[in-house]
XYZ file of C-alpha atoms in Angstrom:
669
model
C -121.519 -171.206 -20.414
C -123.414 -173.034 -17.790
C -123.693 -176.577 -18.347
C -127.103 -176.852 -18.802
C -127.714 -174.171 -20.964
C -124.744 -175.824 -23.294
C -126.406 -178.865 -22.974
C -129.931 -177.409 -24.420
C -128.054 -175.542 -26.851
C -126.156 -179.179 -28.477
C -129.637 -180.808 -28.526
C -130.995 -178.034 -31.062
C -128.300 -178.156 -33.145
C -128.209 -180.864 -35.830
C -125.700 -183.820 -35.695
C -122.388 -182.899 -37.037
C -121.746 -185.873 -39.271
C -118.070 -187.624 -39.768
C -116.895 -188.449 -43.023
C -113.357 -190.200 -43.775
C -111.533 -188.836 -46.414
C -111.256 -191.102 -49.581
C -107.758 -189.905 -50.597
C -104.926 -192.330 -49.550
C -103.149 -189.065 -47.716
C -106.225 -188.542 -45.841
C -107.328 -191.776 -44.901
C -106.952 -191.669 -41.240
C -108.419 -188.023 -40.949
C -111.888 -187.976 -40.227
C -113.621 -184.562 -41.491
C -116.890 -183.052 -39.784
C -119.430 -181.608 -41.635
C -122.785 -179.965 -41.762
C -125.860 -181.577 -43.472
C -126.900 -178.300 -44.983
C -123.306 -177.598 -46.293
C -122.648 -179.918 -49.938
C -119.809 -181.735 -49.836
C -119.833 -183.591 -53.071
C -117.038 -182.288 -55.301
C -119.525 -181.858 -57.880
C -121.739 -179.395 -55.995
C -119.072 -177.022 -54.562
C -120.284 -173.966 -52.576
C -120.848 -171.087 -54.478
C -121.436 -167.772 -53.208
C -124.566 -165.935 -53.226
C -123.736 -163.138 -55.189
C -122.784 -165.601 -58.177
C -125.214 -166.559 -60.924
C -126.320 -170.194 -61.291
C -123.877 -171.804 -63.880
C -123.524 -175.126 -65.470
C -120.872 -177.200 -63.903
C -117.529 -176.130 -64.121
C -114.720 -178.578 -65.530
C -112.888 -180.746 -63.487
C -109.829 -178.980 -61.476
C -106.779 -179.673 -62.782
C -103.999 -181.179 -60.341
C -101.755 -177.719 -60.985
C -104.837 -175.644 -59.812
C -103.982 -173.351 -56.488
C -105.175 -174.598 -53.378
C -107.751 -173.200 -50.926
C -105.709 -170.996 -48.043
C -107.128 -173.370 -45.371
C -105.960 -176.493 -47.096
C -107.452 -179.343 -48.657
C -107.692 -181.130 -45.183
C -110.555 -179.064 -44.201
C -112.436 -178.402 -47.000
C -113.566 -180.754 -49.812
C -112.201 -180.777 -53.242
C -113.524 -177.958 -55.892
C -113.828 -178.383 -59.353
C -111.850 -175.844 -61.466
C -114.026 -173.014 -62.185
C -113.674 -170.284 -64.496
C -112.230 -166.833 -63.065
C -115.092 -164.736 -61.290
C -115.606 -161.544 -62.089
C -115.485 -158.942 -59.405
C -118.259 -158.630 -57.114
C -118.362 -154.982 -57.883
C -119.689 -155.768 -61.617
C -122.034 -158.473 -59.870
C -124.204 -155.765 -58.203
C -122.475 -155.882 -54.687
C -122.734 -152.757 -52.889
C -119.731 -150.635 -53.268
C -119.317 -149.716 -49.427
C -118.570 -153.512 -49.001
C -114.927 -154.602 -47.954
C -115.167 -158.068 -50.396
C -116.389 -155.759 -53.386
C -113.536 -156.473 -54.860
C -112.295 -159.944 -54.197
C -112.963 -162.911 -56.165
C -115.224 -165.857 -56.105
C -112.545 -168.079 -54.129
C -112.319 -165.718 -51.554
C -115.756 -165.283 -51.268
C -115.793 -168.885 -50.794
C -113.396 -168.712 -48.414
C -115.441 -165.837 -46.175
C -118.764 -167.977 -45.820
C -116.817 -170.649 -44.935
C -115.266 -168.839 -41.955
C -118.363 -167.513 -41.168
C -120.081 -171.296 -40.492
C -117.109 -171.873 -38.388
C -117.730 -169.040 -36.083
C -121.420 -170.439 -35.975
C -120.316 -173.296 -34.683
C -118.228 -171.757 -32.175
C -121.063 -170.017 -30.769
C -119.508 -166.801 -31.344
C -121.680 -163.777 -31.679
C -121.214 -162.198 -35.002
C -122.881 -158.844 -36.403
C -124.330 -159.160 -39.872
C -122.425 -155.616 -40.919
C -119.205 -157.502 -40.783
C -120.488 -160.574 -42.906
C -122.239 -159.454 -45.303
C -121.633 -155.620 -45.726
C -119.036 -153.266 -44.066
C -120.746 -149.915 -43.685
C -119.387 -147.245 -41.880
C -120.606 -146.778 -38.247
C -122.625 -143.526 -37.983
C -124.375 -142.173 -35.076
C -128.282 -141.952 -34.865
C -129.718 -138.776 -36.755
C -131.719 -137.858 -33.635
C -133.103 -134.185 -33.592
C -131.249 -131.488 -32.523
C -133.361 -128.699 -30.349
C -136.814 -128.303 -30.282
C -138.061 -128.574 -33.585
C -141.618 -127.652 -34.006
C -142.053 -129.716 -37.124
C -141.810 -133.075 -34.840
C -144.583 -131.298 -32.628
C -146.704 -129.344 -35.776
C -149.890 -131.687 -35.395
C -150.804 -131.553 -31.460
C -149.994 -127.608 -31.839
C -152.617 -127.175 -33.986
C -154.815 -129.507 -32.129
C -154.026 -127.505 -29.362
C -154.697 -124.444 -31.096
C -158.165 -126.031 -32.147
C -159.227 -126.556 -28.779
C -158.131 -123.112 -27.976
C -160.362 -121.672 -30.615
C -163.694 -123.833 -29.639
C -163.060 -122.614 -26.087
C -163.347 -118.987 -27.199
C -166.743 -119.405 -29.223
C -167.541 -121.128 -25.941
C -167.060 -118.468 -24.089
C -168.734 -115.576 -27.156
C -171.590 -117.979 -27.253
C -172.164 -117.572 -23.487
C -171.899 -114.280 -23.520
C -173.847 -113.524 -26.048
C -176.839 -115.358 -24.612
C -176.319 -114.923 -21.021
C -179.348 -113.227 -19.545
C -181.425 -113.445 -23.020
C -184.834 -115.492 -23.190
C -184.385 -119.242 -24.278
C -186.793 -118.327 -27.285
C -184.490 -115.613 -28.314
C -182.529 -118.607 -29.780
C -183.022 -118.727 -33.792
C -182.676 -122.063 -34.548
C -185.498 -124.773 -33.764
C -183.454 -127.897 -35.165
C -180.448 -127.458 -32.757
C -180.785 -126.011 -29.377
C -178.903 -123.958 -27.773
C -177.732 -126.924 -24.971
C -177.394 -129.518 -28.269
C -174.730 -126.414 -29.509
C -173.002 -126.273 -25.930
C -172.500 -129.770 -26.011
C -171.011 -129.914 -29.205
C -168.737 -127.403 -28.639
C -167.698 -128.754 -25.639
C -167.027 -132.205 -27.405
C -164.879 -130.647 -29.877
C -162.662 -128.820 -27.471
C -162.376 -132.132 -25.483
C -161.346 -134.270 -28.475
C -158.916 -131.757 -29.919
C -157.336 -130.863 -26.253
C -156.893 -134.996 -25.424
C -154.559 -135.076 -29.142
C -151.426 -133.204 -27.189
C -152.058 -134.866 -24.478
C -152.245 -138.491 -25.619
C -149.133 -137.910 -27.615
C -146.938 -136.263 -24.936
C -147.892 -139.415 -22.811
C -146.898 -141.571 -25.757
C -143.691 -140.222 -26.718
C -142.926 -140.613 -22.950
C -143.093 -144.462 -23.153
C -139.695 -144.116 -25.669
C -137.791 -142.036 -23.150
C -139.120 -144.454 -20.068
C -137.362 -147.254 -21.857
C -134.468 -145.440 -23.595
C -131.348 -146.143 -22.222
C -129.089 -143.301 -22.690
C -125.640 -145.079 -21.964
C -125.997 -147.979 -24.609
C -123.407 -150.047 -22.590
C -125.205 -149.315 -19.272
C -127.047 -152.407 -18.670
C -127.901 -152.198 -15.512
C -131.172 -150.285 -15.810
C -134.186 -150.994 -17.531
C -137.706 -150.872 -17.032
C -140.389 -153.546 -16.765
C -141.653 -154.593 -20.065
C -145.099 -154.502 -18.817
C -144.955 -150.627 -18.918
C -144.902 -150.508 -22.793
C -148.424 -151.488 -22.389
C -149.145 -149.302 -19.296
C -148.333 -146.279 -21.512
C -150.089 -147.490 -24.212
C -153.398 -147.826 -22.458
C -152.781 -144.745 -20.661
C -152.602 -142.505 -24.269
C -155.635 -143.947 -24.983
C -158.065 -142.963 -22.460
C -158.769 -142.154 -18.826
C -159.261 -145.916 -17.868
C -155.580 -146.020 -19.022
C -154.378 -142.689 -17.604
C -155.514 -144.254 -13.857
C -153.050 -147.161 -14.155
C -150.284 -145.058 -15.289
C -151.350 -142.910 -12.268
C -150.770 -145.772 -9.921
C -147.906 -146.912 -11.522
C -145.316 -143.671 -11.448
C -147.165 -143.023 -7.796
C -147.019 -138.975 -9.427
C -143.083 -138.913 -9.342
C -142.432 -138.570 -13.050
C -143.763 -135.821 -15.942
C -146.205 -138.372 -17.532
C -148.198 -138.728 -14.202
C -149.413 -134.889 -15.270
C -150.139 -136.264 -18.281
C -152.012 -139.011 -16.639
C -153.791 -137.095 -14.829
C -154.985 -134.690 -17.644
C -156.450 -137.509 -19.294
C -158.405 -138.740 -16.288
C -159.880 -135.510 -15.550
C -160.851 -135.160 -19.170
C -163.779 -137.643 -18.095
C -165.537 -134.535 -16.431
C -164.691 -132.100 -19.116
C -168.797 -132.500 -20.791
C -169.801 -132.476 -17.452
C -168.362 -129.150 -16.264
C -169.312 -127.516 -19.490
C -172.977 -128.715 -19.341
C -172.831 -126.830 -16.005
C -171.712 -123.448 -16.913
C -175.419 -123.501 -18.622
C -178.589 -122.648 -16.475
C -182.058 -121.913 -17.170
C -183.940 -119.389 -14.625
C -187.592 -119.081 -14.924
C -188.967 -115.332 -14.105
C -191.231 -112.722 -16.062
C -189.856 -111.329 -19.741
C -191.361 -109.421 -22.121
C -193.805 -110.231 -24.726
C -194.969 -109.245 -27.505
C -198.497 -108.155 -26.367
C -198.755 -104.760 -25.197
C -200.626 -103.129 -22.546
C -200.682 -99.254 -23.538
C -199.652 -96.253 -21.393
C -200.626 -94.926 -18.060
C -203.329 -91.971 -18.322
C -201.634 -88.562 -18.185
C -202.330 -85.311 -19.258
C -199.542 -82.551 -20.708
C -202.465 -79.784 -20.285
C -205.557 -78.948 -18.036
C -208.423 -76.854 -18.618
C -211.670 -77.099 -16.026
C -214.745 -78.607 -18.217
C -216.710 -76.005 -16.754
C -215.046 -72.652 -16.203
C -212.755 -72.807 -19.322
C -216.517 -73.020 -21.372
C -217.631 -69.503 -19.561
C -219.563 -71.347 -16.442
C -219.058 -69.724 -13.058
C -217.362 -72.403 -10.746
C -215.885 -75.821 -10.540
C -217.444 -78.259 -12.796
C -219.215 -81.468 -11.557
C -216.706 -83.988 -12.075
C -213.774 -81.738 -10.307
C -215.768 -80.896 -7.198
C -216.897 -85.283 -6.898
C -212.671 -85.352 -6.980
C -212.449 -82.891 -4.394
C -215.475 -84.637 -1.853
C -214.347 -87.826 -2.666
C -210.941 -87.517 -1.731
C -211.707 -85.695 1.299
C -214.301 -88.303 2.788
C -212.772 -91.621 1.355
C -211.271 -93.729 3.613
C -208.549 -94.677 0.721
C -207.942 -93.430 -2.600
C -205.534 -95.431 -5.169
C -204.191 -94.290 -8.423
C -205.904 -94.807 -11.805
C -205.551 -98.468 -12.672
C -204.201 -99.581 -15.708
C -205.040 -102.864 -18.190
C -202.649 -104.985 -18.099
C -203.464 -108.238 -20.116
C -200.422 -110.486 -18.398
C -200.697 -109.698 -14.983
C -197.149 -108.424 -15.032
C -196.472 -105.302 -16.163
C -193.977 -102.168 -16.079
C -194.295 -98.678 -16.997
C -191.726 -95.685 -18.299
C -191.389 -92.833 -16.168
C -194.604 -91.124 -17.228
C -194.952 -87.135 -16.541
C -198.805 -85.412 -15.654
C -200.201 -82.617 -14.326
C -201.474 -83.457 -10.766
C -202.136 -82.358 -7.514
C -199.676 -81.998 -4.611
C -200.179 -81.892 -0.692
C -198.704 -82.156 2.598
C -199.336 -81.016 5.967
C -196.519 -79.673 8.656
C -196.642 -79.459 12.267
C -196.643 -75.941 13.376
C -197.424 -76.218 17.386
C -193.652 -74.625 17.858
C -194.224 -72.107 15.038
C -197.121 -70.126 16.324
C -196.875 -68.192 19.783
C -200.896 -69.355 20.905
C -202.649 -71.984 19.435
C -206.313 -71.479 21.024
C -209.415 -73.313 20.654
C -212.863 -71.049 20.741
C -213.871 -72.134 24.756
C -216.449 -69.287 25.493
C -219.098 -72.200 25.051
C -218.816 -74.173 28.297
C -220.859 -76.255 27.078
C -219.662 -77.299 23.495
C -215.731 -75.901 23.502
C -214.492 -76.527 20.490
C -212.002 -79.515 19.953
C -210.573 -78.507 16.583
C -211.160 -75.474 13.892
C -209.965 -74.583 10.273
C -208.180 -71.270 9.938
C -206.281 -69.821 7.324
C -202.777 -70.911 6.352
C -199.541 -69.510 7.832
C -197.803 -69.750 4.501
C -194.698 -71.742 6.162
C -195.411 -74.628 3.363
C -195.407 -71.674 0.320
C -192.538 -70.203 1.717
C -189.564 -71.040 -0.559
C -186.966 -72.239 2.256
C -189.387 -74.421 3.239
C -190.445 -75.928 -0.012
C -189.935 -79.607 -0.290
C -188.391 -78.897 -4.067
C -189.064 -76.062 -5.823
C -190.978 -72.724 -5.452
C -194.515 -73.575 -5.253
C -196.261 -70.917 -7.761
C -199.677 -72.569 -8.175
C -200.818 -72.911 -4.628
C -204.534 -73.522 -4.542
C -205.328 -73.710 -0.481
C -203.288 -73.072 2.402
C -205.008 -73.631 5.949
C -204.398 -74.735 9.595
C -205.978 -77.000 11.465
C -205.871 -76.909 15.403
C -207.193 -79.453 17.790
C -206.533 -80.485 21.127
C -205.873 -84.265 22.402
C -208.735 -85.438 23.671
C -211.613 -83.647 25.826
C -209.002 -82.276 27.670
C -208.611 -78.808 25.915
C -204.933 -78.245 27.030
C -201.755 -78.329 24.962
C -203.568 -77.898 21.102
C -201.447 -78.773 18.022
C -201.292 -76.773 15.398
C -200.933 -78.207 11.828
C -200.597 -76.244 8.253
C -202.119 -78.322 5.563
C -202.133 -77.219 1.285
C -202.652 -78.434 -1.938
C -201.320 -77.006 -5.193
C -200.972 -78.038 -9.054
C -197.589 -79.833 -9.695
C -195.839 -81.466 -12.367
C -195.180 -85.608 -11.534
C -193.177 -88.542 -12.505
C -195.117 -91.596 -12.260
C -193.645 -94.755 -11.683
C -196.360 -97.456 -12.696
C -195.720 -101.148 -12.431
C -197.934 -104.965 -11.749
C -196.328 -108.230 -10.367
C -198.798 -110.666 -9.882
C -201.611 -108.689 -10.751
C -200.831 -106.108 -7.938
C -200.629 -102.515 -9.635
C -198.690 -99.966 -7.842
C -198.396 -96.230 -9.034
C -196.399 -93.524 -7.349
C -194.926 -90.087 -7.759
C -191.410 -90.634 -7.764
C -190.738 -86.934 -8.223
C -192.160 -83.538 -8.250
C -192.182 -80.331 -9.557
C -193.843 -76.660 -8.858
C -191.735 -74.346 -10.460
C -194.147 -72.704 -13.325
C -194.491 -69.138 -15.385
C -196.966 -67.248 -14.110
C -199.846 -66.091 -17.032
C -198.813 -62.998 -19.146
C -203.082 -62.151 -19.498
C -205.841 -63.697 -18.154
C -206.691 -65.996 -20.684
C -203.285 -67.754 -21.217
C -202.123 -70.599 -19.129
C -199.359 -71.482 -16.406
C -196.688 -73.469 -18.027
C -194.097 -75.730 -16.311
C -190.561 -74.467 -16.365
C -187.328 -75.510 -15.687
C -188.430 -79.499 -15.997
C -185.552 -81.899 -14.398
C -184.661 -84.502 -17.569
C -185.541 -87.141 -14.974
C -189.237 -86.737 -15.832
C -188.801 -87.822 -19.488
C -190.399 -85.409 -21.170
C -191.217 -85.624 -25.142
C -188.855 -83.286 -26.598
C -190.318 -80.000 -27.474
C -193.480 -80.632 -25.127
C -195.294 -78.309 -22.883
C -197.293 -79.047 -19.582
C -199.786 -76.666 -18.890
C -202.724 -75.394 -16.932
C -204.945 -72.777 -17.764
C -205.371 -69.659 -15.399
C -209.638 -69.853 -15.606
C -208.730 -73.768 -14.150
C -206.308 -72.272 -11.820
C -208.656 -69.656 -10.423
C -211.694 -72.192 -10.153
C -210.201 -74.557 -7.857
C -208.639 -71.562 -5.638
C -212.165 -70.477 -4.965
C -213.930 -73.423 -4.378
C -211.642 -75.358 -2.305
C -211.523 -72.654 0.562
C -215.580 -73.008 0.449
C -215.259 -76.319 1.106
C -212.424 -77.226 3.391
C -213.666 -74.879 6.929
C -215.654 -75.633 9.922
C -214.876 -77.049 13.278
C -215.944 -79.635 15.808
C -217.150 -79.188 19.334
C -217.311 -81.498 21.908
C -220.568 -82.038 23.672
C -222.047 -84.565 26.363
C -223.056 -87.249 23.926
C -219.502 -86.909 22.082
C -218.594 -84.785 19.172
C -220.340 -82.267 16.762
C -218.609 -81.472 13.645
C -220.233 -78.095 11.635
C -219.205 -79.713 8.617
C -218.248 -83.044 6.717
C -214.860 -81.933 6.352
C -214.285 -81.015 9.832
C -215.437 -84.235 10.499
C -213.080 -86.202 8.352
C -209.981 -83.951 9.524
C -211.021 -84.639 13.400
C -211.155 -88.700 12.698
C -207.544 -88.529 10.570
C -206.151 -86.190 13.114
C -203.845 -88.810 13.854
C -202.186 -88.845 10.674
C -203.079 -86.145 8.785
C -200.580 -86.013 5.396
C -202.342 -89.250 4.906
C -205.536 -87.704 4.186
C -204.126 -84.594 2.560
C -202.335 -87.397 0.364
C -205.884 -89.036 -0.391
C -207.231 -85.632 -1.435
C -204.280 -84.949 -3.839
C -204.627 -88.518 -5.283
C -208.231 -88.222 -5.921
C -207.555 -85.069 -7.652
C -204.876 -85.979 -9.283
C -206.878 -89.534 -10.844
C -209.381 -86.573 -12.350
C -206.780 -84.639 -13.882
C -205.327 -87.762 -15.642
C -208.270 -88.375 -16.956
C -209.914 -85.100 -17.640
C -206.811 -83.533 -18.945
C -205.312 -83.651 -22.617
C -202.006 -85.761 -24.294
C -200.796 -83.452 -26.633
C -198.947 -86.599 -28.097
C -201.525 -88.464 -29.303
C -201.832 -85.197 -32.031
C -197.980 -85.744 -32.875
C -197.319 -87.492 -36.381
C -194.417 -89.584 -34.845
C -195.614 -93.118 -34.110
C -192.540 -93.451 -31.806
C -193.636 -90.412 -29.303
C -197.322 -91.526 -29.560
C -195.837 -94.713 -27.940
C -193.449 -92.978 -25.865
C -195.135 -94.129 -22.389
C -196.516 -97.264 -23.583
C -195.795 -100.219 -21.154
C -194.533 -103.767 -21.498
C -196.269 -106.853 -20.705
C -194.572 -109.991 -19.084
C -194.867 -113.495 -19.027
C -192.959 -116.058 -17.152
C -190.782 -117.242 -19.658
C -187.191 -119.384 -19.593
C -184.204 -117.069 -19.080
C -180.365 -118.520 -19.456
C -177.736 -117.635 -17.234
C -174.368 -118.452 -17.348
C -172.675 -119.867 -14.066
C -168.947 -118.825 -14.848
C -167.472 -120.955 -11.894
C -167.779 -123.875 -13.603
C -166.216 -122.716 -16.390
C -162.763 -122.404 -14.555
C -162.466 -126.225 -15.017
C -162.928 -126.505 -19.035
C -160.393 -123.228 -19.271
C -157.900 -124.813 -16.549
C -157.673 -128.066 -18.779
C -156.692 -125.847 -21.714
C -154.249 -123.932 -20.065
C -152.427 -127.307 -18.338
C -152.425 -129.079 -21.588
C -150.263 -126.533 -23.040
C -148.029 -126.469 -20.135
C -147.592 -130.443 -19.919
C -147.259 -130.514 -24.279
C -143.984 -128.039 -23.682
C -142.969 -129.859 -20.801
C -142.924 -133.110 -23.162
C -141.348 -131.168 -25.768
C -138.310 -130.027 -23.334
C -138.030 -133.590 -21.809
C -137.958 -135.140 -25.117
C -135.477 -132.573 -26.678
C -132.758 -133.349 -23.253
C -132.973 -137.029 -23.484
C -132.353 -136.753 -27.191
C -135.245 -139.411 -27.771
C -136.303 -140.026 -31.206
C -140.188 -138.422 -31.485
C -142.126 -141.115 -32.340
C -144.696 -140.683 -30.248
C -147.797 -142.779 -30.583
C -146.775 -144.573 -34.064
C -146.673 -148.403 -34.283
C -143.870 -148.907 -36.626
C -140.836 -148.607 -34.770
C -142.709 -150.996 -32.172
C -142.770 -153.232 -35.322
C -139.847 -152.689 -36.528
C -137.788 -153.100 -33.185
C -135.912 -156.327 -32.311
C -136.249 -157.772 -29.068
C -134.126 -159.968 -26.882
C -134.367 -163.487 -27.482
C -134.463 -164.301 -23.761
C -137.545 -162.000 -23.855
C -138.891 -163.834 -26.492
C -138.684 -167.548 -25.258
C -140.099 -166.438 -21.834
C -142.904 -164.513 -23.589
C -143.716 -167.426 -25.832
C -145.045 -169.465 -22.570
C -148.137 -167.276 -21.975
C -149.156 -166.782 -25.531
C -152.265 -169.224 -24.722
C -154.055 -167.998 -22.175
C -155.434 -164.206 -21.685
C -152.807 -161.813 -20.194
C -150.332 -164.716 -20.394
C -147.766 -162.964 -22.032
C -147.611 -160.052 -19.481
C -148.162 -162.694 -16.408
C -144.608 -164.321 -18.388
C -142.353 -161.251 -19.157
C -144.275 -158.315 -17.868
C -141.782 -158.469 -15.386
C -138.879 -158.409 -17.368
C -136.587 -155.596 -17.286
C -135.558 -154.498 -20.643
C -134.433 -150.851 -22.007
C -134.333 -150.047 -25.556
C -131.040 -149.925 -27.003
C -129.085 -148.873 -30.656
C -127.150 -151.493 -32.015
C -125.486 -151.640 -35.365
C -128.123 -148.884 -36.696
C -131.255 -151.610 -35.225
C -133.530 -150.797 -32.223
C -133.391 -153.487 -29.514
C -135.607 -154.168 -26.518
C -132.451 -155.550 -24.137
C -132.739 -157.527 -21.514
C -130.970 -155.770 -18.447
C -129.050 -157.533 -15.509
C -132.014 -155.967 -13.250
C -134.038 -159.729 -13.911
C -132.743 -163.313 -15.043
C -132.050 -163.746 -18.558
C -133.049 -167.016 -20.299
C -130.783 -167.731 -23.284
């Protein structure tokens, strides 16, 4: 023992009192006694296991002497024979349970002698002799030790699944469809994210706390060369409490140990709520409203108001539609009222008029003009058609069964009557599938598909009926789309009478023979647009003048079959699934880290104490460490400064757990 340490110990012990025996036989012998040990013969040492009793009579001279002799022990008065300690309540597994009181006194005096010699003693060898047993550490991975953590992780997985279902349910839906006004969708998302994060942190924090015991545990109780700084105990404890402590543990371990993964997860948990909120986004775009915009005008049957009433010729409104279409610069489909400015309508079938023009210059041998008059040669003439359009082999869709007019237009390019071009144009009744929409106040109606196949009437008073109509036309079940034969005859008779004429060249310019011939001459650059204007004008008339058989139906669904939908700018929920990868990854990594921590605890054989404070409260600390730590108790952080660098290991000693100082740091005794 070092001299300065021995001197310090001697200074701390009570002074020995030297006494001289009063007996003549021991007049020269000095007896060393302790102040706390009674020396009066009238107050002998008593066993702590004996009850207090009145002073016993004086010991007779013939009584047996103590085994250690009277030279070292004070004279003891005679005592009544003591009962065995087993009868007085001493535990049965004590080696001294059957000894008498004299033996008990002898044992206690031997204890004091060993204290004065500064010999290490074991409290088991003094008071009770308990058979040394191996620590009952858990064998295998017992799930009951980790049941709470597994349940917490399962709850986090359940809330994450609820999060996914909620997002899937309202993805692409209008935000106004959310049923609750007290709790918004964003608030519910935040609540679910918080529950997931809180339950997720539980297994991470408990795994970090369990790593603390494994970090300080000494696998071999006789190996005192290892040990970890005592300050690591606080570092692990702080890491199990939040992200800030996780950063400290990550810095301490430098990512080289399993608890570093838990420190990373604990730190990344800060971003859990942020990423969860980023999953949900709001887009503003037109959305359907409760406001109805009706259906676009359409006709399922058509009969002319004049010819079907017995009046010869075509009705005035139909003639006006022909003239308007042929002479107008632009013709647009019938407009529909849209109350919101943005509307859409389903595919709507209607009876209409189709028209087209094709170049047949290469199909006829001698397209000629009347050039007999040298002063006014013809530059354009309208003749009977060549029936190339009505030929089924050249038809666009189906066979044309209700052809209204077919005519050829032969015209020269400029005033030079050379290389004239020939164009064939035709008009016919057809069934059109209309698609209509209005965006930002601009309405657009187009014929998406047309159909011309129809059955001929069986007699003069019957009608043409469109047959074999494709399902894409969205026809109402059982409906028929018809055109009366009288209306067909009226159109086919009237159109050839006005679509005729020619244009001649003069010194002053051009001289058309009719308004139609002039309109065609001015549209030579794109005759197909001119014929489409004429067909659109006639279709508008048919849609407005025709009848809709659905209006007479008793089925309200069929009556409103072609009603449109009005749209207004609204907020729509949009889920950005890429942001969801972070919360899902955190849940998965927390499970892997928990399993790895369970395996590590099983392999190391450490007690599964996790974050319990009782083991720390009941464990002993090396006296030298305590003495060094005592220097810093009166200043902030003083304990960590004074004893934080002391390297200790957690050892099991005689049934106790002790943070024992190792050889890695100087010990203070």
